[in-house]
Coordinates of N, CA, C and O in Angstrom, one line a residue:
M1 N -3.0 10.4 -12.4 CA -1.7 9.6 -12.4 C -1.9 8.5 -11.6 O -2.7 8.3 -10.8
I2 N -1.1 7.3 -11.9 CA -1.3 6.0 -11.4 C 0.3 5.6 -10.7 O 1.3 5.6 -11.6
D3 N 0.5 5.4 -9.4 CA 1.6 4.9 -8.7 C 1.4 3.5 -8.9 O 0.6 2.7 -8.4
H4 N 2.5 2.8 -9.7 CA 2.3 1.3 -10.0 C 3.4 0.7 -8.8 O 3.5 -0.7 -8.9
H5 N 4.2 1.2 -8.0 CA 4.9 0.5 -7.1 C 5.0 1.5 -5.9 O 5.8 2.7 -5.7
C6 N 4.3 1.1 -5.0 CA 4.4 1.9 -3.7 C 4.4 0.9 -2.3 O 3.5 0.1 -2.4
H7 N 5.1 1.3 -1.3 CA 5.4 0.6 -0.1 C 4.3 1.3 1.3 O 4.7 1.7 2.0
I8 N 3.1 1.5 0.9 CA 2.3 2.3 1.5 C 1.5 1.4 2.5 O 1.1 1.9 3.6
L9 N 1.3 0.2 2.5 CA 0.8 -0.5 3.4 C 1.3 -0.9 4.5 O 2.8 -0.9 4.8
P10 N 0.8 -0.5 5.9 CA 1.5 -0.2 7.2 C 1.7 -1.7 7.7 O 1.0 -2.6 7.8
G11 N 3.2 -1.7 8.1 CA 3.9 -2.7 8.8 C 4.0 -4.2 8.1 O 4.4 -5.1 8.8
L12 N 4.0 -4.0 6.8 CA 4.1 -5.1 6.0 C 5.6 -5.7 5.6 O 6.0 -6.6 5.2
D13 N 6.4 -4.3 5.4 CA 7.6 -4.3 4.9 C 8.3 -3.1 5.4 O 8.1 -2.6 6.3
D14 N 9.3 -2.6 4.5 CA 10.4 -1.5 5.1 C 9.6 -0.2 4.7 O 10.3 0.8 4.8
G15 N 8.4 -0.1 4.3 CA 7.7 1.0 3.8 C 7.1 1.6 5.1 O 7.4 1.7 6.2
A16 N 5.7 1.9 4.9 CA 5.1 2.7 6.0 C 4.9 1.8 7.4 O 4.9 0.5 7.1
Q17 N 5.3 2.3 8.5 CA 5.4 1.5 9.8 C 4.0 1.6 10.5 O 3.7 0.6 11.4
S18 N 3.2 2.7 10.2 CA 2.0 2.7 11.0 C 0.8 3.2 9.9 O 1.3 3.8 9.1
L19 N -0.5 3.1 10.7 CA -1.5 3.8 9.9 C -1.3 5.2 9.5 O -1.6 5.6 8.6
E20 N -1.2 5.8 10.6 CA -0.7 7.3 10.3 C 0.3 7.8 9.2 O 0.1 8.7 8.7
E21 N 1.4 6.6 9.1 CA 2.3 7.1 8.3 C 1.9 6.9 6.7 O 2.0 7.6 6.0
S22 N 1.2 5.5 6.8 CA 0.3 5.4 5.5 C -0.6 6.5 4.9 O -0.7 7.0 3.9
L23 N -1.3 7.1 6.0 CA -2.3 8.1 5.5 C -1.4 9.6 5.3 O -2.1 10.2 3.9
A24 N -0.4 9.6 5.7 CA 0.4 10.8 5.4 C 0.9 10.7 4.2 O 0.8 11.7 3.2
M25 N 1.3 9.7 3.9 CA 1.9 9.0 2.4 C 0.8 9.3 1.5 O 1.0 9.9 0.2
A26 N -0.3 8.7 1.7 CA -1.5 8.7 0.7 C -1.8 10.6 0.5 O -2.2 10.7 -0.6
R27 N -1.7 11.1 1.7 CA -2.0 12.7 1.4 C -1.1 13.4 0.4 O -1.6 14.1 -0.3
I28 N 0.2 13.0 0.6 CA 1.0 13.7 -0.6 C 0.9 12.9 -1.7 O 0.8 13.8 -2.7
L29 N 0.5 11.9 -2.0 CA 0.3 11.2 -3.4 C -1.0 11.8 -3.9 O -0.9 12.2 -4.9
A30 N -2.0 11.9 -2.9 CA -3.3 12.7 -3.7 C -2.9 14.1 -4.1 O -3.6 14.6 -5.0
G31 N -2.2 14.7 -3.3 CA -1.9 16.2 -3.3 C -0.9 16.4 -4.5 O -1.0 17.4 -5.4
A32 N 0.0 15.4 -4.9 CA 0.4 15.2 -6.1 C -0.3 15.1 -7.5 O 0.4 15.2 -8.5
G33 N -1.4 14.9 -7.3 CA -2.3 14.3 -8.5 C -2.1 12.9 -8.8 O -3.0 12.5 -9.5
F34 N -1.8 11.9 -7.8 CA -2.1 10.6 -8.0 C -3.5 10.3 -7.5 O -4.2 10.7 -6.8
T35 N -4.1 9.1 -8.5 CA -5.5 8.9 -8.0 C -5.7 7.5 -8.0 O -6.7 7.0 -7.3
E36 N -4.7 6.6 -8.2 CA -4.6 5.2 -8.1 C -3.2 4.8 -7.4 O -2.3 5.5 -8.1
V37 N -3.0 3.8 -6.8 CA -1.8 3.3 -6.1 C -2.1 1.8 -6.3 O -2.9 1.1 -5.6
Y38 N -0.7 1.3 -6.5 CA -0.6 -0.2 -6.5 C 0.1 -0.5 -5.4 O 1.4 -0.1 -5.6
C39 N -0.3 -1.2 -4.2 CA 0.4 -1.3 -3.0 C 1.3 -2.7 -3.2 O 0.5 -3.8 -3.7
T40 N 2.7 -2.3 -3.3 CA 3.5 -3.6 -3.6 C 4.6 -3.8 -2.6 O 5.6 -3.7 -2.6
P41 N 4.2 -4.5 -1.6 CA 5.1 -4.7 -0.3 C 6.1 -6.0 -0.8 O 5.8 -6.6 -1.8
H42 N 7.2 -6.0 -0.2 CA 8.0 -7.3 -0.7 C 7.5 -8.5 -0.1 O 6.9 -8.4 0.8
C43 N 8.0 -9.2 -0.9 CA 7.6 -11.0 -0.8 C 9.2 -11.6 -0.6 O 9.2 -11.6 -2.0
M44 N 9.5 -11.8 0.6 CA 10.9 -12.4 0.3 C 10.7 -13.3 1.6 O 10.8 -12.9 2.7
R45 N 10.9 -14.5 1.2 CA 10.9 -15.6 2.2 C 12.1 -15.5 3.4 O 13.3 -15.2 3.1
G46 N 11.5 -15.6 4.5 CA 12.6 -15.4 5.7 C 12.6 -13.8 6.2 O 13.1 -13.6 7.3
A47 N 12.2 -12.8 5.4 CA 12.1 -11.5 5.7 C 11.0 -11.0 5.7 O 10.4 -10.2 6.5
Y48 N 10.2 -10.8 4.5 CA 8.9 -10.3 4.6 C 8.1 -11.4 4.1 O 7.6 -11.6 2.6
D49 N 7.3 -12.4 4.8 CA 6.6 -13.4 4.2 C 5.3 -13.0 4.3 O 4.2 -13.4 4.8
N50 N 5.0 -12.2 3.0 CA 3.7 -11.6 2.8 C 2.8 -12.6 1.9 O 3.6 -12.9 0.7
S51 N 1.7 -12.8 2.0 CA 0.7 -13.6 1.0 C 0.0 -12.8 0.3 O -0.3 -11.9 1.0
P52 N -0.5 -13.2 -0.8 CA -1.7 -12.4 -1.4 C -2.8 -12.1 -0.4 O -3.3 -11.0 -0.7
G53 N -3.2 -13.1 0.1 CA -4.4 -12.8 1.1 C -4.3 -11.9 2.1 O -5.0 -11.0 2.4
A54 N -2.7 -11.6 2.8 CA -2.6 -10.7 3.6 C -2.4 -9.4 3.1 O -3.1 -8.5 3.5
V55 N -1.9 -9.4 1.8 CA -1.9 -8.0 1.2 C -3.5 -7.5 0.7 O -3.6 -6.2 0.9
K56 N -4.2 -8.4 0.3 CA -5.6 -8.0 -0.2 C -6.5 -7.5 1.1 O -6.9 -6.4 0.9
G57 N -6.2 -8.2 2.1 CA -6.7 -7.6 3.5 C -6.4 -6.4 3.7 O -7.0 -5.5 4.3
A58 N -4.9 -6.2 3.7 CA -4.2 -5.0 4.1 C -4.6 -3.8 3.3 O -5.2 -2.4 3.7
V59 N -5.0 -4.0 1.8 CA -5.3 -3.1 1.1 C -6.8 -2.8 1.4 O -7.3 -1.6 1.6
R60 N -7.6 -3.5 1.6 CA -9.0 -3.6 2.0 C -9.3 -2.7 3.3 O -9.9 -1.3 3.3
E61 N -8.4 -3.0 4.3 CA -8.3 -1.8 5.4 C -7.7 -0.4 5.3 O -8.5 0.2 6.0
L62 N -6.9 -0.5 4.4 CA -6.3 0.9 4.6 C -7.1 1.8 3.5 O -7.4 2.8 3.6
Q63 N -7.6 1.0 2.5 CA -8.8 1.9 1.7 C -10.0 2.1 2.3 O -10.5 3.5 2.2
E64 N -10.5 1.4 3.3 CA -11.5 1.8 4.4 C -10.9 3.1 5.1 O -11.9 4.2 5.5
A65 N -9.7 3.1 5.5 CA -9.1 4.1 6.3 C -9.0 5.6 5.3 O -9.3 6.4 6.0
L66 N -8.8 5.1 4.3 CA -8.7 6.6 3.4 C -9.8 7.1 3.0 O -10.2 8.2 3.1
D67 N -10.9 6.2 2.8 CA -12.5 6.8 2.6 C -12.7 7.4 3.8 O -13.4 8.4 3.6
R68 N -12.5 6.9 5.2 CA -13.0 7.5 6.5 C -12.5 8.9 6.4 O -12.9 9.9 6.9
A69 N -11.1 9.2 5.9 CA -10.3 10.4 6.3 C -10.7 11.1 4.7 O -10.1 12.4 4.9
G70 N -11.3 10.8 4.2 CA -11.5 11.5 2.8 C -10.5 11.9 1.6 O -10.5 12.8 1.2
I71 N -9.8 10.9 1.9 CA -8.2 10.7 0.8 C -8.8 10.0 -0.5 O -9.2 8.8 -0.4
A72 N -8.8 11.1 -1.6 CA -9.4 10.1 -2.8 C -8.2 9.5 -3.6 O -7.6 9.9 -4.7
L73 N -8.1 8.5 -3.1 CA -7.1 7.4 -3.7 C -7.8 5.9 -3.8 O -8.2 5.6 -2.9
K74 N -7.7 5.2 -5.0 CA -8.1 4.0 -5.3 C -6.8 3.0 -4.9 O -5.9 3.0 -5.9
L75 N -6.8 2.2 -4.1 CA -5.8 1.4 -4.0 C -5.8 -0.1 -4.9 O -7.3 -0.6 -4.9
H76 N -5.1 -0.9 -5.3 CA -4.9 -2.0 -5.7 C -3.7 -2.8 -5.2 O -2.8 -2.3 -4.9
P77 N -4.1 -4.3 -4.8 CA -2.9 -5.2 -4.3 C -2.0 -5.6 -5.4 O -2.5 -5.7 -6.7
G78 N -0.9 -5.8 -5.0 CA 0.3 -6.1 -6.0 C 1.6 -7.0 -4.9 O 1.1 -6.8 -3.8
M79 N 2.5 -7.2 -5.4 CA 3.6 -7.8 -4.5 C 4.8 -7.3 -5.4 O 4.8 -7.3 -6.6
E80 N 6.0 -7.1 -4.5 CA 7.2 -7.0 -5.1 C 7.9 -8.5 -4.8 O 8.5 -8.6 -3.7
Y81 N 8.0 -9.2 -5.7 CA 8.6 -10.6 -5.3 C 10.3 -10.8 -5.4 O 10.8 -9.9 -6.3
Y82 N 10.9 -11.3 -4.7 CA 12.4 -11.5 -4.5 C 12.7 -12.8 -5.3 O 11.9 -13.8 -4.7

């Protein structure tokens, strides 16, 4: 299964606030049968000023943490624009 809308990236919006919380979310997703996740933090001027570059970097960092933890999820960058 693929999750096409997930606020798993830590500290970018009102989703996961820490790496530990992101890893816990990832474990739940993998345990439920998900294999891919599109990371879609909010992009809202003045509230969540996320750029594509920042999201790509956060995805890269979280993917490395998932790999180190042995959590079998493939992350993809995305955004939820307002």
